[in-house]
Coordinates of C-alpha atoms in Angstrom, one line a residue:
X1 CA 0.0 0.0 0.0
X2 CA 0.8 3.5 -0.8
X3 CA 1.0 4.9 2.6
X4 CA 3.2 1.8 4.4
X5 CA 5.2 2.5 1.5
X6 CA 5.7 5.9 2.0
X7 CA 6.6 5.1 5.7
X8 CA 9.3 2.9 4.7
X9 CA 11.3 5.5 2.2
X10 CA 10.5 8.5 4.3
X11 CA 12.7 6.1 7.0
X12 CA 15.3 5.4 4.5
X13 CA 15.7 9.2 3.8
X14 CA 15.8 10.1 7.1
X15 CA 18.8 7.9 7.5
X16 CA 20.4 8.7 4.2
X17 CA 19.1 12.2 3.2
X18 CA 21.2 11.6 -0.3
X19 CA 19.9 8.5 -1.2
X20 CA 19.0 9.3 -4.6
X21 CA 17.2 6.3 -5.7
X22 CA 15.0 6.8 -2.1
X23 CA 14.3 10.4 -2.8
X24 CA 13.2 10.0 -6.1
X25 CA 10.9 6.6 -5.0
X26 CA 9.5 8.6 -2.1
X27 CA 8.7 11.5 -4.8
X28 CA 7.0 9.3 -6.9
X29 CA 5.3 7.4 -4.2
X30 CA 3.6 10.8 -3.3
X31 CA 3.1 11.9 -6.9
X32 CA 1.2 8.5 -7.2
X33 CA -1.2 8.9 -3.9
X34 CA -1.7 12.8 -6.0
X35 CA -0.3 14.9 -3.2
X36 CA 1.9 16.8 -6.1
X37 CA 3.1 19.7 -4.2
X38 CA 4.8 17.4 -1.7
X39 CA 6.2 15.3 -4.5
X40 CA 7.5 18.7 -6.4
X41 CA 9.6 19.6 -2.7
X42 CA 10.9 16.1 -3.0
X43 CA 12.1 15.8 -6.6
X44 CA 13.5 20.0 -6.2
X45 CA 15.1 19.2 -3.2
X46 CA 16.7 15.8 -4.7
X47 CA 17.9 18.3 -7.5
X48 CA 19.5 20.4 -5.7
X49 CA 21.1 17.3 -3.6
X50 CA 21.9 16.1 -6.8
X51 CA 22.6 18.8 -9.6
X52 CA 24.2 16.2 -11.9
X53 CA 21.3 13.6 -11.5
X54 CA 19.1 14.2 -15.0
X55 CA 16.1 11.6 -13.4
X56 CA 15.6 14.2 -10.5
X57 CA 14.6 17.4 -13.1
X58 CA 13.0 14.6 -15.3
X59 CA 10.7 13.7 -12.5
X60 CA 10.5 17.6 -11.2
X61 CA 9.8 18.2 -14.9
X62 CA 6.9 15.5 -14.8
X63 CA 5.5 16.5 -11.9
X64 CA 5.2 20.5 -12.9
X65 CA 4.0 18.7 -16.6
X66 CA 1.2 16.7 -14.4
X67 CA 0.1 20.0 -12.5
X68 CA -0.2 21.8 -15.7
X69 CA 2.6 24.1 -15.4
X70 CA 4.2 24.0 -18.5
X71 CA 6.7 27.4 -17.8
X72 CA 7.9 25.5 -14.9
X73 CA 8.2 22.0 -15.8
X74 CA 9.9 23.2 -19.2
X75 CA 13.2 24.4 -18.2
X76 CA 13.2 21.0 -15.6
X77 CA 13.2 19.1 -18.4
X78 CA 15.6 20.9 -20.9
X79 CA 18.1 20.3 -17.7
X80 CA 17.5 16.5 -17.9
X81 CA 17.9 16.4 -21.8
X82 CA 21.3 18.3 -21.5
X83 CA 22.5 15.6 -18.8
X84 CA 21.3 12.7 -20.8
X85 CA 20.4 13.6 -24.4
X86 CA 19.1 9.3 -25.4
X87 CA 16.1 8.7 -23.2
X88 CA 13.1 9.6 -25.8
X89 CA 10.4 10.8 -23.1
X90 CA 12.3 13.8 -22.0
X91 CA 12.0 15.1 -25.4
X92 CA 8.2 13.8 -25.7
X93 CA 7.5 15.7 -23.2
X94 CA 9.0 18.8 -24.1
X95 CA 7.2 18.5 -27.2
X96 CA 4.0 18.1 -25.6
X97 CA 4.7 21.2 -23.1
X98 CA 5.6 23.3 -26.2
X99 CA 2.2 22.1 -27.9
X100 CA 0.1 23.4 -25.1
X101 CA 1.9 26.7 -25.1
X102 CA 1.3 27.0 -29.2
X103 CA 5.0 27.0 -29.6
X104 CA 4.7 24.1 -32.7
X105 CA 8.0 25.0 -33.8
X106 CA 9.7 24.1 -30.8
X107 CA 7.2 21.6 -30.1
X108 CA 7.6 19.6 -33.6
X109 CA 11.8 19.7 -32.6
X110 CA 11.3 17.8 -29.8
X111 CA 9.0 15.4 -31.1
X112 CA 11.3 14.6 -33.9
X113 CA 14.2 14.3 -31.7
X114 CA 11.8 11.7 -29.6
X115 CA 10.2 9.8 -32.5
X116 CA 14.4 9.7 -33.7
X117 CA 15.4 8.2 -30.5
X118 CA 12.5 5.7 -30.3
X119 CA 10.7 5.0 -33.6
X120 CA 7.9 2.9 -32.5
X121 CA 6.6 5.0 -30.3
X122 CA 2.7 5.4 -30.6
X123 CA 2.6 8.4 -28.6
X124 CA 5.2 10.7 -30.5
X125 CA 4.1 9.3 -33.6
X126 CA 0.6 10.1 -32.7
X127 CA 1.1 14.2 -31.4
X128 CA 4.0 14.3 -34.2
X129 CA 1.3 13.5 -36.8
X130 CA -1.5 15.5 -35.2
X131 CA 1.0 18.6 -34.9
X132 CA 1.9 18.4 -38.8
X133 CA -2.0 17.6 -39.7
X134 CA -2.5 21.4 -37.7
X135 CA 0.4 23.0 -40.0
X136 CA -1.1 21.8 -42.9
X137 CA 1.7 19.2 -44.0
X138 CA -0.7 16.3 -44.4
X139 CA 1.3 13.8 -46.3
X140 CA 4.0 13.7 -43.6
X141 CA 1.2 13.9 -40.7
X142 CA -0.5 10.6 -42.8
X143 CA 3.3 8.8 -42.5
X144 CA 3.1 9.4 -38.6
X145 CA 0.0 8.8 -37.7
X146 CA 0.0 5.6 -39.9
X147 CA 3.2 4.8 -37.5
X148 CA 1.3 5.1 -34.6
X149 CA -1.5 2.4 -36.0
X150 CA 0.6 0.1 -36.5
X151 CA 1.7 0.2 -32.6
X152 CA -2.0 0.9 -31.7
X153 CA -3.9 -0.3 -34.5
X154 CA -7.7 0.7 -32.9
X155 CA -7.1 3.8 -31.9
X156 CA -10.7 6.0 -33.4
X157 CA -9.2 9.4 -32.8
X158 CA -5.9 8.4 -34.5
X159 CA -7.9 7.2 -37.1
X160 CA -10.5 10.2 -37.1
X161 CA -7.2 12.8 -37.9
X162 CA -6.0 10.3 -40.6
X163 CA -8.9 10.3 -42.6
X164 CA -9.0 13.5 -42.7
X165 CA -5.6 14.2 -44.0
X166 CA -6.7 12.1 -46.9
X167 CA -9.7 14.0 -46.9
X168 CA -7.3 17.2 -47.6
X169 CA -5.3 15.8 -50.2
X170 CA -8.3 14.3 -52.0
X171 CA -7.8 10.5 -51.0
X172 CA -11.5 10.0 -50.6
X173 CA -11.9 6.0 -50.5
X174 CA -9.1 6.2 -48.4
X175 CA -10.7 8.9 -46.6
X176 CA -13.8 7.1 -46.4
X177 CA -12.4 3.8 -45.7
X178 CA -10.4 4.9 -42.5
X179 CA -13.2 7.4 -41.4
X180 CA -15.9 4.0 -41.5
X181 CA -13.3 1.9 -39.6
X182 CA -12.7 4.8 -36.8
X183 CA -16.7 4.9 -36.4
X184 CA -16.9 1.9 -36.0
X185 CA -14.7 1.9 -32.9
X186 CA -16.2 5.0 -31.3
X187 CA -19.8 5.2 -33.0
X188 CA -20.5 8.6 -31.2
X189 CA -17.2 10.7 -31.2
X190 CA -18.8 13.8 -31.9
X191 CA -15.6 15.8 -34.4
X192 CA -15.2 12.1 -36.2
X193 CA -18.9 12.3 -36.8
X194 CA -18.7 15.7 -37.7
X195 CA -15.6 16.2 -40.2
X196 CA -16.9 12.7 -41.7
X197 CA -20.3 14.6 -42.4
X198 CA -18.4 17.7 -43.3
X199 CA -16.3 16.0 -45.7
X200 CA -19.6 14.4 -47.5
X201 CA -20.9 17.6 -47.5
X202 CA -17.9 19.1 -49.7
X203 CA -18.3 16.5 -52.2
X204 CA -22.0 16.7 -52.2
X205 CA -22.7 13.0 -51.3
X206 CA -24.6 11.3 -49.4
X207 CA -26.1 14.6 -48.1
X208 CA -29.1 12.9 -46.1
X209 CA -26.2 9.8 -44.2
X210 CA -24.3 13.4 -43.3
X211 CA -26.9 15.4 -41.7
X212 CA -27.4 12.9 -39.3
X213 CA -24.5 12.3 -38.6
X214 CA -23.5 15.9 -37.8
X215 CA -27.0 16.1 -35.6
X216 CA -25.7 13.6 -33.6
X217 CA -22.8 15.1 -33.3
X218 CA -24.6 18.5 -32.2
X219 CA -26.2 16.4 -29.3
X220 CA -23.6 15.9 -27.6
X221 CA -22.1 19.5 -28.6
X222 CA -24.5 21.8 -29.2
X223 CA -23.1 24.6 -29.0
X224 CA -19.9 23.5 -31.1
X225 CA -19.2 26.7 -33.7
X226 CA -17.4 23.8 -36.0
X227 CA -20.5 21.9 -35.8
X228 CA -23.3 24.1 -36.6
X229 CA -20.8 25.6 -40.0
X230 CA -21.4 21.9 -41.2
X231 CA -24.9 21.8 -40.7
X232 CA -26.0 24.6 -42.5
X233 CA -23.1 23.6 -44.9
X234 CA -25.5 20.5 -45.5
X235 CA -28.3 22.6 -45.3
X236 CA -26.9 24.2 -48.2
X237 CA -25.4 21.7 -50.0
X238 CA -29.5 20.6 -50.2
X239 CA -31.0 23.5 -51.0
X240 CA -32.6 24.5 -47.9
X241 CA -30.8 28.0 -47.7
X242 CA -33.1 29.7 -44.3
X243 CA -32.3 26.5 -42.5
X244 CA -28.7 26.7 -43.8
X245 CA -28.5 30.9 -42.8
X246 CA -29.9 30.0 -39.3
X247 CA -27.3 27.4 -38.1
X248 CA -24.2 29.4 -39.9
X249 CA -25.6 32.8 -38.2
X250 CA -25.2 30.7 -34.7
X251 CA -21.4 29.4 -35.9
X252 CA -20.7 32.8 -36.6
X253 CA -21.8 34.4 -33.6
X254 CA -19.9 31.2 -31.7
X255 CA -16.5 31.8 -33.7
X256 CA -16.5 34.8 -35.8
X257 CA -12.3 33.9 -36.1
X258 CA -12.9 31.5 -39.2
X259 CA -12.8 32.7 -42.6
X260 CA -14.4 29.5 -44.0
X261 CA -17.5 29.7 -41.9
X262 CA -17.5 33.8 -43.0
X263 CA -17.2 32.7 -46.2
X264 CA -20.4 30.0 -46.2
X265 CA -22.6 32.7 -44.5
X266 CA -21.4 34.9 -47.5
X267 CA -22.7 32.1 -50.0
X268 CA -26.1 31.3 -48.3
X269 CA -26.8 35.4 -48.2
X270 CA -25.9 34.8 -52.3
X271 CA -28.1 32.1 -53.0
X272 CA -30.7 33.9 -50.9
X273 CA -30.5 36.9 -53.3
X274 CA -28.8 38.9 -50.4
X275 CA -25.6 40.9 -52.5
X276 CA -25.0 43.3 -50.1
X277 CA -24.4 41.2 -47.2
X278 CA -23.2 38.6 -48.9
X279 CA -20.1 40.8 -50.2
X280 CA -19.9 41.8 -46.8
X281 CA -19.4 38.6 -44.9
X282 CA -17.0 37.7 -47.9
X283 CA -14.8 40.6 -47.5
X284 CA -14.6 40.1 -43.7
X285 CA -13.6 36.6 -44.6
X286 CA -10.6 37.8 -47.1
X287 CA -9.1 40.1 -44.2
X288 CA -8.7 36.7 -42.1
X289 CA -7.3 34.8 -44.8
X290 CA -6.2 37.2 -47.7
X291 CA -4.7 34.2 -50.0
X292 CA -8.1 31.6 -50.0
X293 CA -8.6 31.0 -54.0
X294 CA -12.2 30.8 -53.3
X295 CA -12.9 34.1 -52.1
X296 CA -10.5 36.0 -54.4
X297 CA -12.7 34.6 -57.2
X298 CA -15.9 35.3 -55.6
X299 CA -15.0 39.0 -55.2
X300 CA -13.4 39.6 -58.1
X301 CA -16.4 38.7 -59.9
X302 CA -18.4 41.4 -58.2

């Protein structure tokens, strides 16, 4: 049990306060049993006992990691990587502490150096994929995250991300194939069930398979911005353009940041015989994303 156990290496300690395999045992002890703050005074302590010891800032790093505090457990864990530069988690987890501060550059270094040092790994191959799948560099993100199915072959959110980089580069069976087999793992993930009806609703298929499959989704999220742009993208897609302005207007007003959804409400005001405002929500679109082909045609022919 936890507690006896703790007993035992806070005894040990007490008669060898530089026992660094003890210290680093009682740490974790009392990171397991989630009294954090009395693990982090352990492992800084042992650090400072032991300033050549990279397992004490690894731990110190975890531990500050594990408590969210990714300033803190950051520079922890650079310490460890400079001390011992071959165990593939201390750069894992750098990657994933860069990740949450949006820092993908950094982020995407470490993971390399990670997935380098261990290339099996399903986690780094998984973030590593999903990283490259956010910069838009899907045929690389398709060779990771491929990597990480073949350590972790039934994995639906793995799969989910996959089939949609094929989705980007215009794979569609494989698209298709891989989004079917990720459903059928996880029937009701919500953003599988929406970027799968999404993706229908791009290619003008099945339009009737993807609005259920996006309401679904919207029960369990209803107030998902992402969500609601595919639903009246469906809408759309069908012809029914005052359902299709109704559940964009509610995207918009969740995340007016995204020039896609600006652009849709732009088409629906079109279709709806609405010029005005439809140039309007266009342009506002083209100030967030100043390159998209689609808009750039659209206004130029007005």
């Amino acid at each position: 049990d936890v507690n006896g156990a703790i007993q035992l290496f806070e005894e040990v300690t007490r008669n060898d306060s530089l026992d660094l395999a003890a210290n680093i045992r009682l740490g974790d002890l009392y990171f397991t049993k989630g009294d954090t703050s009395k693990a982090l005074d352990i492992y800084a302590k042992t650090t400072r006992a032991h300033p050549d010891a990279w397992s004490a800032y690894y731990k110190l790093g975890l531990a500050y990691f594990a408590a969210q505090k990714f300033d803190e457990a950051i520079p922890q864990l650079q310490k460890a990587a400079e001390l011992n530069n071959h165990f593939p988690d201390i750069f894992f987890r750098l990657g994933l502490a860069f990740d949450q501060k949006g820092d993908l550059e950094t982020a995407e270094q470490n993971y390399r150096k990670a997935q380098k040092l261990a290339p099996a790994h399903p986690g780094t191959n998984f973030y590593l994929g999903n990283l490259l799948f956010r910069k838009r560099q899907f045929s690389e993100a398709i060779e990771y995250l491929n990597r990480s199915l073949q350590a972790s072959p039934n994995n639906a959110v793995t799969l989910g991300i996959l089939a949609a980089a094929y989705d980007e580069l215009d794979e569609h069976e494989k698209s298709e194939e891989t989004y079917q087999k990720a459903l059928e793992l996880d029937p009701e993930n919500p953003t599988i069930l929406n970027n799968y009806s999404y993706s229908l609703a791009e290619r003008g298929e099945r339009l009737q398979e993807a609005l259920k499959m996006v309401q679904k989704a919207l029960e369990a999220e209803p107030e998902n911005g992402a969500f609601l742009d595919t639903l009246g993208w469906i809408y759309y897609n069908l012809g029914e353009y005052d359902k299709a302005l109704d559940a964009i207007k509610r995207s918009v007003a969740l995340r007016d940041d995204s020039a896609e959804v600006l652009e849709h409400l732009g088409d629906v005001y079109e279709k709806l015989g609405e010029h005005e405002q439809a140039l309007t929500y266009w342009k506002k679109a083209k100030e967030l994303e100043p390159d998209r082909p689609s808009l750039i045609s659209k206004l130029e022919e007005k």
